[in-house]
Coordinates of C-alpha atoms in Angstrom, one line a residue:
Chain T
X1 CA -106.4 -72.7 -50.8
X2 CA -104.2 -76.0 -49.7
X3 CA -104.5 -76.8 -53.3
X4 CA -102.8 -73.5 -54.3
X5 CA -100.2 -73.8 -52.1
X6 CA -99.3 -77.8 -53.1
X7 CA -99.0 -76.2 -56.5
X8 CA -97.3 -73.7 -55.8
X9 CA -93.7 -75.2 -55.7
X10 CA -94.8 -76.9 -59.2
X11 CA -95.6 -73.0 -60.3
X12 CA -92.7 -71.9 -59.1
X13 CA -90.2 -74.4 -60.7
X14 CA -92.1 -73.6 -64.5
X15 CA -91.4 -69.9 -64.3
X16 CA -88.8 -70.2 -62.0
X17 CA -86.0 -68.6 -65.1
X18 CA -88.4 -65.7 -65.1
X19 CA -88.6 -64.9 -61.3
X20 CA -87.1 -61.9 -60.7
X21 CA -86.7 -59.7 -57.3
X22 CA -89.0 -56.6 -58.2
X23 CA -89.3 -54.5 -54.7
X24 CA -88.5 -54.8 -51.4
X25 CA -91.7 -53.4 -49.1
X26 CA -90.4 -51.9 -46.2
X27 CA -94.2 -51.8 -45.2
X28 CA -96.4 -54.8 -46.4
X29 CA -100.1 -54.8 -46.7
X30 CA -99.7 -58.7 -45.3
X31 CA -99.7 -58.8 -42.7
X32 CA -100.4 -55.4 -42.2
X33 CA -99.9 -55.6 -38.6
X34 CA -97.1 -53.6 -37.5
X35 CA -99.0 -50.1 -38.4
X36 CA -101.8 -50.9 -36.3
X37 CA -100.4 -52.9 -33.8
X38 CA -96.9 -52.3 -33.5
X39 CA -96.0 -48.7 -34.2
X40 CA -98.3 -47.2 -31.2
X41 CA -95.8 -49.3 -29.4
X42 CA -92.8 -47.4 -30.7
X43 CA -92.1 -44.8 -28.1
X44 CA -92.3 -47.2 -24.8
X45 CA -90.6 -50.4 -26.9
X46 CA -88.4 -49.1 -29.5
X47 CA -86.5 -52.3 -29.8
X48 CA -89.5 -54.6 -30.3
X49 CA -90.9 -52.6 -32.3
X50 CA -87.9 -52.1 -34.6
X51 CA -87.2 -56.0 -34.8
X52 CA -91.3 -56.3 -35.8
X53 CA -90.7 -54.1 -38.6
X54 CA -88.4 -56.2 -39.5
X55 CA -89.6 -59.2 -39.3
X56 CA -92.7 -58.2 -41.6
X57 CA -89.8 -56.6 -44.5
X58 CA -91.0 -58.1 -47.2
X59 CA -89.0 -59.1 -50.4
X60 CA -91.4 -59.3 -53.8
X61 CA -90.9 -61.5 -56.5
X62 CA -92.8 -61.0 -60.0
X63 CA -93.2 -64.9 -61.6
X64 CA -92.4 -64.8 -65.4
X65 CA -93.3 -61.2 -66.3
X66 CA -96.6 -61.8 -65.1
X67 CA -99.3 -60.4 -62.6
X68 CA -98.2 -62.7 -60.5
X69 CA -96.2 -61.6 -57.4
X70 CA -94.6 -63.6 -54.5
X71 CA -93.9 -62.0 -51.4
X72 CA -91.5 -63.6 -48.6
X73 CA -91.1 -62.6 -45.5
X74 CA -91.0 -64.3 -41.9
X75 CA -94.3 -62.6 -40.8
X76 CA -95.8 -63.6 -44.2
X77 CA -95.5 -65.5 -47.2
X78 CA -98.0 -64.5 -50.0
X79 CA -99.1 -64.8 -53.3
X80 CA -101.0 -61.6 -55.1
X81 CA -102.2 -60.2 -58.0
X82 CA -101.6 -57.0 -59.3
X83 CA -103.1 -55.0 -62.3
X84 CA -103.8 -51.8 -63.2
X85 CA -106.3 -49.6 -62.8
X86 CA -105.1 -46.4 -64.3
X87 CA -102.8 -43.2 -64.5
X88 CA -99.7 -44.4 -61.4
X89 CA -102.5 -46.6 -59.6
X90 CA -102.9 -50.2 -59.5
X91 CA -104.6 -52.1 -57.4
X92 CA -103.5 -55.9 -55.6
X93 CA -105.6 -59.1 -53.7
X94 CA -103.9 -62.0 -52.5
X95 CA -103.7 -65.0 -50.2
X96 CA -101.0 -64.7 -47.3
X97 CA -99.3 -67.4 -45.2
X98 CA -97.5 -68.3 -42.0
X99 CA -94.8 -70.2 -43.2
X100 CA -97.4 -71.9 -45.8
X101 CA -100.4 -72.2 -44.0
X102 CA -103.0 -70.1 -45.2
X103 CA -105.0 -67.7 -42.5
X104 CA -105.9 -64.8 -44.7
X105 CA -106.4 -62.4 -47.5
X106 CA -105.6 -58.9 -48.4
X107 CA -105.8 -56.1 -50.9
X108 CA -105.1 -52.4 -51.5
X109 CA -104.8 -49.6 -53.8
X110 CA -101.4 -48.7 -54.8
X111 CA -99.5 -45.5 -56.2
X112 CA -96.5 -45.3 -57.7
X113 CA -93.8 -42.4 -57.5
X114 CA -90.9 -43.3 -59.3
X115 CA -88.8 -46.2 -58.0
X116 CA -90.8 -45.7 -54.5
X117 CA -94.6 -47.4 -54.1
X118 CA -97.2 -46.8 -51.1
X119 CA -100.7 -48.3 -51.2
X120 CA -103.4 -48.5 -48.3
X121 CA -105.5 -51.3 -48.4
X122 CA -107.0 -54.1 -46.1
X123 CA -105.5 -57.3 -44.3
X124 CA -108.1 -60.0 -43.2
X125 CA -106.2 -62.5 -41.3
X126 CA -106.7 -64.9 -38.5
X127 CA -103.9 -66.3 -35.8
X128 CA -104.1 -69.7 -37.0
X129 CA -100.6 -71.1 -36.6
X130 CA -99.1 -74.4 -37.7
X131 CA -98.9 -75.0 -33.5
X132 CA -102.5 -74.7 -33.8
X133 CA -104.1 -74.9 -36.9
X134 CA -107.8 -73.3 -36.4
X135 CA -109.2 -70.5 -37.9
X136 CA -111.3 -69.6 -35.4
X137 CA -110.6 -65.8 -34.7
X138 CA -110.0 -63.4 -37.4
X139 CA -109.4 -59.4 -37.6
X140 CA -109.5 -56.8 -39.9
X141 CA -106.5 -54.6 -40.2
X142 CA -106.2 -51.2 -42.3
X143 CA -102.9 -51.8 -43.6
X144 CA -100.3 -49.7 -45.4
X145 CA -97.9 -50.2 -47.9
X146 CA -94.2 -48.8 -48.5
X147 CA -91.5 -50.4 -51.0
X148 CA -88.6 -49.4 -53.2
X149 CA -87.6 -50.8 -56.3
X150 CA -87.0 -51.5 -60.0
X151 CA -90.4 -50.9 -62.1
X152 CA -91.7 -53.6 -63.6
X153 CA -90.8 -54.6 -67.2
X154 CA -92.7 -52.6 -69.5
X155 CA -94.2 -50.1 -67.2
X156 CA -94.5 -46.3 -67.8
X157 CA -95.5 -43.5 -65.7
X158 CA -99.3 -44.5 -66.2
X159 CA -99.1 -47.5 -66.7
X160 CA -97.1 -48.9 -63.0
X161 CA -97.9 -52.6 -64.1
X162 CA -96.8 -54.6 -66.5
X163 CA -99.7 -56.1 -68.8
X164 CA -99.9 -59.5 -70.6
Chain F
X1 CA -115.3 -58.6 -35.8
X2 CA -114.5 -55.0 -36.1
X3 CA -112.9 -52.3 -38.0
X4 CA -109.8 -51.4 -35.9
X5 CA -110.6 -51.5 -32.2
X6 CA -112.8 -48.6 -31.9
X7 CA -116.4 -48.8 -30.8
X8 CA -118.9 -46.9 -33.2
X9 CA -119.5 -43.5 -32.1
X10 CA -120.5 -40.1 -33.6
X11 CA -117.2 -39.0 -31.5
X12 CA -114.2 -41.7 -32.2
X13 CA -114.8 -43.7 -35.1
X14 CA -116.4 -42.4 -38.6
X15 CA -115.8 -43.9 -42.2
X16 CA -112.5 -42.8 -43.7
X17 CA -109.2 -44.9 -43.2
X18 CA -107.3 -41.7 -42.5
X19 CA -109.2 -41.1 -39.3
X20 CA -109.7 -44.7 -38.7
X21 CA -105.4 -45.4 -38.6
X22 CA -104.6 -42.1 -36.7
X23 CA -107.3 -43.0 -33.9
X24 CA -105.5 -46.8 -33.9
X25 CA -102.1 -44.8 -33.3
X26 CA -103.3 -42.7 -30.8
X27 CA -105.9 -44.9 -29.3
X28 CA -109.1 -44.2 -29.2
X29 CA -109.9 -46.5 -25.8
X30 CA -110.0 -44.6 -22.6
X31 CA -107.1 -45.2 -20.4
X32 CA -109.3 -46.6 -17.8
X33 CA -107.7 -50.3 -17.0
X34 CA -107.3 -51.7 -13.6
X35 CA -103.5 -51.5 -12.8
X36 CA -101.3 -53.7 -10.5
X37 CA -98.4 -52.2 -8.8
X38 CA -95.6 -54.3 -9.7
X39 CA -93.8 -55.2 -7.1
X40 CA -95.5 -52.6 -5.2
X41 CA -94.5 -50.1 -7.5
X42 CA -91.4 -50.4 -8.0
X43 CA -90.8 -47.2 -9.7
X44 CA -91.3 -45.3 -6.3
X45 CA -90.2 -47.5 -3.7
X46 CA -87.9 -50.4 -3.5
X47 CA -89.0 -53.5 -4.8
X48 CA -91.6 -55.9 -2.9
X49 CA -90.8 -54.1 0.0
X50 CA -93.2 -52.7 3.2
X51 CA -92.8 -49.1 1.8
X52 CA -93.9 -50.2 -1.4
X53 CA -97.2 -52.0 -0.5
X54 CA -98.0 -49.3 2.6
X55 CA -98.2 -47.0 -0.5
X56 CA -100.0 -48.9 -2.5
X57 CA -102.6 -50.2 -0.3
X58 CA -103.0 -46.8 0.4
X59 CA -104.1 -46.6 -3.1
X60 CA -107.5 -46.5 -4.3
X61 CA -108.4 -48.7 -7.5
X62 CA -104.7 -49.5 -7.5
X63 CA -104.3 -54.1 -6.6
X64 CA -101.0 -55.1 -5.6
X65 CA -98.3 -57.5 -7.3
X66 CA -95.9 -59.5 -5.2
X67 CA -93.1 -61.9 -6.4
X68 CA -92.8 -65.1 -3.9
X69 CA -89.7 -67.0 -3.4
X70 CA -89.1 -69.5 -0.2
X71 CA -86.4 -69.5 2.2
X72 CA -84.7 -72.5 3.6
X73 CA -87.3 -72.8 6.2
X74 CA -89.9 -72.8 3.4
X75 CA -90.8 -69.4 4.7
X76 CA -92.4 -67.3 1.9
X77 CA -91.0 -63.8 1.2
X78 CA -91.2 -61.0 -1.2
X79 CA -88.4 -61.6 -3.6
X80 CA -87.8 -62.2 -7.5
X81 CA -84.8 -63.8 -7.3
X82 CA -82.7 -67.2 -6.5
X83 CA -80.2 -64.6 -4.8
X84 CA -80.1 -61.7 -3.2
X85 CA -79.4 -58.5 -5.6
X86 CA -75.7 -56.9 -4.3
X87 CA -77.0 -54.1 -6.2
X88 CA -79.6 -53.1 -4.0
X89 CA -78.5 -55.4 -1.1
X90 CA -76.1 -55.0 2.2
X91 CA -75.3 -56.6 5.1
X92 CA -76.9 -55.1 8.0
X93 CA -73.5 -53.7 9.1
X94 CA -73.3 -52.1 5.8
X95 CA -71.2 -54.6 4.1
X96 CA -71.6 -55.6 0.2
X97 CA -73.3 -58.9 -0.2
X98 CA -71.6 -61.6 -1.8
X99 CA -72.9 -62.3 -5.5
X100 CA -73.7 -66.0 -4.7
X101 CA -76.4 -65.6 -1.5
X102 CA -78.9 -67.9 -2.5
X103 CA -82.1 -67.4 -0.6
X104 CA -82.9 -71.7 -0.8
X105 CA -79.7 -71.6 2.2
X106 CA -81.0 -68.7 4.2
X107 CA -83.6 -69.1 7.4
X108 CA -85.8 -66.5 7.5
X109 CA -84.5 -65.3 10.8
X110 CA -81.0 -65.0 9.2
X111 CA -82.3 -63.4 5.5
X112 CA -83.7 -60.7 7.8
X113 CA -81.4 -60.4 10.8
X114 CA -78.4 -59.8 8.5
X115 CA -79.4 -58.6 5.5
X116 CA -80.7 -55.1 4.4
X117 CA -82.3 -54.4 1.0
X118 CA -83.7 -51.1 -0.7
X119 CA -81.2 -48.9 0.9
X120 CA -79.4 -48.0 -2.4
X121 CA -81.2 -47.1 -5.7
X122 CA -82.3 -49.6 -8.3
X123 CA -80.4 -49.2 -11.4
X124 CA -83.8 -49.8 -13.3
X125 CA -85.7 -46.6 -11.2
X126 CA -82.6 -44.3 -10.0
X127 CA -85.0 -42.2 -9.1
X128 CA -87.5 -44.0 -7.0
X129 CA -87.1 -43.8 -2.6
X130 CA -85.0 -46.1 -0.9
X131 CA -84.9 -47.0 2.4
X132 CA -83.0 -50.1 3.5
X133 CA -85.2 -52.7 5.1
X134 CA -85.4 -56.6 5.5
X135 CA -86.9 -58.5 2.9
X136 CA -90.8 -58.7 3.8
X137 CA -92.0 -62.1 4.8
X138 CA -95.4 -63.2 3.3
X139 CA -97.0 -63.4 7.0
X140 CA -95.9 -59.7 7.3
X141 CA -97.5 -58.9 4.3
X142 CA -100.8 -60.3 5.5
X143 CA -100.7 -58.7 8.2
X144 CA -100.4 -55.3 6.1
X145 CA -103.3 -56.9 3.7
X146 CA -105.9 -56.4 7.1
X147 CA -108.2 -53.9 6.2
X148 CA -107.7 -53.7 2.3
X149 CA -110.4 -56.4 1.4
X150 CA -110.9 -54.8 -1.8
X151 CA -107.5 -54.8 -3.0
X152 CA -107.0 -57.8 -5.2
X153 CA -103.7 -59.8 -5.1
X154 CA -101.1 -61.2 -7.6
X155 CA -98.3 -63.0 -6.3
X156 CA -96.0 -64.3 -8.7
X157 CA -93.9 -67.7 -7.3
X158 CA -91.0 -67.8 -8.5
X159 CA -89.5 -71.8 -8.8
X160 CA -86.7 -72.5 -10.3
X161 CA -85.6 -76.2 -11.3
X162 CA -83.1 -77.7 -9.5
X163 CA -82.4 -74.1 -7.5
X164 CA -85.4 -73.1 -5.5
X165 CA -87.9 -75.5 -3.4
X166 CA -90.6 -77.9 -5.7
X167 CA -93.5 -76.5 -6.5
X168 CA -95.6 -78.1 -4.4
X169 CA -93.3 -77.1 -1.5
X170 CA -94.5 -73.3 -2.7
X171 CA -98.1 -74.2 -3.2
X172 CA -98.6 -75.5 0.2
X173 CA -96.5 -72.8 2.0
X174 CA -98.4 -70.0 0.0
X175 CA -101.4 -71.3 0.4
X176 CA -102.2 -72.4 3.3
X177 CA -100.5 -69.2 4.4
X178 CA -103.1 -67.6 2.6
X179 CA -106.0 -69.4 3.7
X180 CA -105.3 -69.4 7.3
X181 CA -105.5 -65.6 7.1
X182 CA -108.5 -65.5 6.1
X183 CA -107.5 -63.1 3.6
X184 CA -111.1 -61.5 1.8
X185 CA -108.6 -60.8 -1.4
X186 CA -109.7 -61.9 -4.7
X187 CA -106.0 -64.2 -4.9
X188 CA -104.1 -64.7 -8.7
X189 CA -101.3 -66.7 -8.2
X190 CA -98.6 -66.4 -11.1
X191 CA -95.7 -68.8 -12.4
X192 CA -93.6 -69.1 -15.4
X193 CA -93.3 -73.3 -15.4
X194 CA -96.5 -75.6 -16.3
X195 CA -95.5 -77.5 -13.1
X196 CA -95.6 -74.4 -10.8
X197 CA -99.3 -73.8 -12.3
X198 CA -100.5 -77.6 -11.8
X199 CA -99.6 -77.7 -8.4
X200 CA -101.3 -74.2 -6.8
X201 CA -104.0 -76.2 -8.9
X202 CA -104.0 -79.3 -7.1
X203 CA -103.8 -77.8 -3.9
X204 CA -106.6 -75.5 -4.6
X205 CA -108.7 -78.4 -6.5
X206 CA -108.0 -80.5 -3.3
X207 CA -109.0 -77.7 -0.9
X208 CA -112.3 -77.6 -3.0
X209 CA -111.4 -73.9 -3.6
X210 CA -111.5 -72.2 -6.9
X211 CA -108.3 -70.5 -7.7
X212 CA -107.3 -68.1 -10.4
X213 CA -103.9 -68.9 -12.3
X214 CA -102.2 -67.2 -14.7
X215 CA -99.0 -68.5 -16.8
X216 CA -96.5 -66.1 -17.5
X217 CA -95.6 -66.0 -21.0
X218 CA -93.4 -66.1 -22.9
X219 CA -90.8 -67.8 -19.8
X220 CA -87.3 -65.7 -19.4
X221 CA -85.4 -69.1 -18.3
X222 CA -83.1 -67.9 -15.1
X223 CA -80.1 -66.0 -15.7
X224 CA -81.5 -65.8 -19.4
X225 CA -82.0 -62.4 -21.1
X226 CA -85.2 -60.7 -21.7
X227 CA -84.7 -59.2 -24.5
X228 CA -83.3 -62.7 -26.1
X229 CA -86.7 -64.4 -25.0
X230 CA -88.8 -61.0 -26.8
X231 CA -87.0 -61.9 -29.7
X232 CA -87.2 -65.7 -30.1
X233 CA -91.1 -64.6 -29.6
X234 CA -91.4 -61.7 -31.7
X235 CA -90.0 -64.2 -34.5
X236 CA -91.8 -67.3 -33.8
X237 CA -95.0 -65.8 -33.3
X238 CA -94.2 -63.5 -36.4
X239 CA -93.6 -67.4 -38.2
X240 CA -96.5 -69.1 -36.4
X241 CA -94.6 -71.4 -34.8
X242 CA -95.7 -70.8 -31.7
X243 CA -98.9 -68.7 -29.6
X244 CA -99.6 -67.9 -26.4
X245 CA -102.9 -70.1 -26.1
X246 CA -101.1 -73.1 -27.3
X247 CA -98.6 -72.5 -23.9
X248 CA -101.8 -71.5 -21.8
X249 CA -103.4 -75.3 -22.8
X250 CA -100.5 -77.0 -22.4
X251 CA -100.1 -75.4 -18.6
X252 CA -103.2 -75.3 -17.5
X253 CA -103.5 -72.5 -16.3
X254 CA -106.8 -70.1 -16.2
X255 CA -105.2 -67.1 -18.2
X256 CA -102.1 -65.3 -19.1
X257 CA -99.5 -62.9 -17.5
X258 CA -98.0 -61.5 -20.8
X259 CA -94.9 -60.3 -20.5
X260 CA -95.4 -56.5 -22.0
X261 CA -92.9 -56.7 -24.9
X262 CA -94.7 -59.6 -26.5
X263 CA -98.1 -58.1 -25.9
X264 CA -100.1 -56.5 -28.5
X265 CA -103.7 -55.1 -29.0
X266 CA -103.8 -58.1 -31.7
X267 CA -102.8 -61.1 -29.1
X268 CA -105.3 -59.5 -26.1
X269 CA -107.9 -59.3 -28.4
X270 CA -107.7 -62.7 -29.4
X271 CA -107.7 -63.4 -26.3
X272 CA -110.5 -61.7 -25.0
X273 CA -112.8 -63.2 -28.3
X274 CA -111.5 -66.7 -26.6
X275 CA -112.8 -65.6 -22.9
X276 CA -109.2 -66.3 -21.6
X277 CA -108.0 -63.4 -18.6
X278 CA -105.2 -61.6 -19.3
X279 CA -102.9 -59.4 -17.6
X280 CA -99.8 -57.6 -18.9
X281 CA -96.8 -56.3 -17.7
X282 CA -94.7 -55.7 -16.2
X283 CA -95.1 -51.5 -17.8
X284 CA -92.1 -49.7 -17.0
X285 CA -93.4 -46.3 -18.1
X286 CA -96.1 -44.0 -17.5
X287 CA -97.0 -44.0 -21.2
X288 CA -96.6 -47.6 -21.4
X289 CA -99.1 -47.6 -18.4
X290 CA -101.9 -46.0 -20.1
X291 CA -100.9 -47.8 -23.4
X292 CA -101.9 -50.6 -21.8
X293 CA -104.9 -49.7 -19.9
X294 CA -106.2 -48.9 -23.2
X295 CA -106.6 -52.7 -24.4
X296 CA -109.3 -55.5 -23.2
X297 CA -107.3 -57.3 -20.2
X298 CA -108.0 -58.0 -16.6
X299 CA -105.1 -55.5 -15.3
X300 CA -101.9 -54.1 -16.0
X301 CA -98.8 -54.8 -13.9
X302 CA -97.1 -51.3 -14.0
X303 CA -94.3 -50.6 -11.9
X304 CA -96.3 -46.8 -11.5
X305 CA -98.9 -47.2 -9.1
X306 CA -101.3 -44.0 -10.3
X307 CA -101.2 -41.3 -7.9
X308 CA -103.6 -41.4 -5.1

């Protein structure tokens, strides 16, 4: 997984002409937290809450036209894939971060509706930080997933991602 | 590990993510926590005063929270503050109190001969009693504390650098307060600063007793807003920059106080799997209340002591 990430940045630079903003998720499957953990919270901590949701806004990035999708966020940096499975439905599994260092997975089944996407899926994650590295706890979140944006090059109606 | 934070039951939690996320909103725990009365219970009486803890010692199931701070005499009393709050403060003749009456150049015999506190409403509970009173010394409070063995105790001692007495100034005074009382309470002492922590530990370690100590966390630095600390919290521990346990290690201390806003099911939980106490609060609301009670901790600070 370190390895991944150290060649990442190399990754990045090749296809870094073809990176292209693709969706914003207002709700992201990594870390998946905030429906689970945060939004009971809403009526007695609106504020929080609201600045949570925030935090964990994710801005996606597809690398060179591929399957290949960054996601950047300060809750969560990640790297998935993403392929279809049929009709509006795709399905994604990737590795997320904290600010690089790896301390989980996730995937999910997604469904697109025009410019708008939702997916529910799975976040396994621990709370390794980089104050102190050790995987030693983990959880398993349902998670949910809500973004806007362009379609992906080459998509249609049944087909939501793009294929190489 | 476990699917959401429901125990397996024919009645809360079957297969199906639908059910499974709208028992996780809801909750699916009972509401059944032990619950401190912060500050008494702040949101029906003033603040750390004898109307306060009269009604909740009269409370069963219901411990008691305290804040600490020392007079000039190094007399413990139940106060949050460096200063006295003109908002809820007066002269005994009535009189507003000046903004800048620092408690660190008050006797006791002055802080309660001519001052009166409770007497007006507190902006944060319009609604709770008032009555106007002198601030409660601790030795009052242990006198009040007779009879209630099985009410346990947090005091929370507030020291602030370079404005209040040291540390160990607060762990002797509380202490051996405490002690000589012979008070059958099960004791948490509370504190914001590492330093504040390491001393009630030294004296208890050099007592030979066994004290319980619990780090507040995140810190609100003095005059320092709230919400301002929630945030830088909410975004480093949204980064992993920083955790609670890494705090906790550094400090010393037996457990955590989380301050409610930073809480979360997530963070207790971890908690708990690590065997580390937690409390939380302080809970301002009812709903927050049974929010709370709802998650694996030790107790919640709310400032609404359940009815009796």
């Amino acid at each position: 997984m370190s390895l991944l990430l150290a060649c990442l940045p190399l990754g990045l630079a090749h296809a870094a002409p073809a990176i292209a903003l693709e969706r914003v998720e207002i709700l992201a499957l990594d870390p998946g937290t905030w429906p689970a953990r945060h939004a009971p919270l809403v009526p007695t901590q609106p504020a929080m809450q609201a600045v949570r949701l925030a935090l964990q806004v994710q801005p996606e990035w597809r690398l060179g036209g591929s399957r290949w999708v960054l996601g950047t966020s300060v809750a969560a940096l990640s790297v998935a894939h993403e392929a279809p499975i049929g009709g509006r439905f795709s399905w994604t599994a990737g590795v997320q971060t904290r600010l690089g260092l790896p301390n989980g997975a996730f995937a999910g089944v997604l469904m697109q509706h025009g410019v708008l996407r939702s997916g529910v899926g799975t976040s396994v994650r621990s709370d390794a930080t980089w104050a102190r590295p050790r995987w030693d706890h983990w959880e398993v979140l349902p998670a949910l997933s809500l973004s806007i944006g362009r379609r992906p090059a080459g998509a249609t109606e049944d087909t939501p991602a793009p294929s190489r | 590990m476990r699917w959401a934070e429901c125990e397996p039951g024919p009645l809360t939690c079957r297969p199906g993510l639908g059910l499974i996320w709208a028992l996780l909103a809801v909750g699916c725990a009972p509401a059944d926590g032990p619950v401190f009365a912060w500050q008494g219970g702040v949101a029906q009486a003033p603040a750390n005063s004898r109307t306060a803890v009269g009604a909740t010692l009269g409370t069963p199931d219901v411990g008691l929270h305290a804040d600490v701070f020392l007079t000039a005499d190094h007399q413990p009393v139940l106060w949050a503050a460096p200063q006295l709050d003109p908002e809820i403060c007066t002269t005994a003749d009535g009189e507003p109190v000046p903004e800048d009456t620092w408690l660190v150049q008050l006797a006791l015999a002055d802080l309660q001969a001519e001052y009166r506190c409770g007497g007006t409403p507190d902006p944060r509970f319009p609604d709770a009693q008032t009555r106007a009173a002198p601030v409660l010394s601790m030795d009052e409070l242990l006198d009040l504390l007779e009879g209630f063995g099985d009410t346990p105790v947090v005091l929370s001692a507030h020291t602030v650098p370079n404005v209040s007495h040291a540390p160990e100034v607060y762990a002797a005074e509380i202490l051996e307060r405490w002690w000589a009382a012979g008070a059958p309470q099960d004791l948490i002492i509370a504190a914001d600063l590492p330093s504040t922590i390491a001393a009630f530990e030294d004296r208890a370690q050099a007592q030979g007793v066994d004290l319980e100590t619990r780090l507040i966390w995140p810190r609100v630095p003095p005059q320092g807003a709230a919400w301002l600390a929630d945030l830088g919290t909410a975004s480093a521990g949204a980064a992993g920059l920083d955790t609670a346990i890494v705090d906790l290690e550094a400090a010393g201390a037996d457990g955590l106080l989380l301050r409610a806003a930073a809480a979360d099911r997530g963070l207790v939980r971890a908690l708990e799997a690590r065997q580390i106490p937690a409390l939380v609060g302080p809970v301002r609301t009812r709903l927050g209340t049974r929010q709370s009670q709802r998650w694996p901790v030790e107790g919640v600070l709310s400032a609404w002591a359940p009815d009796p």
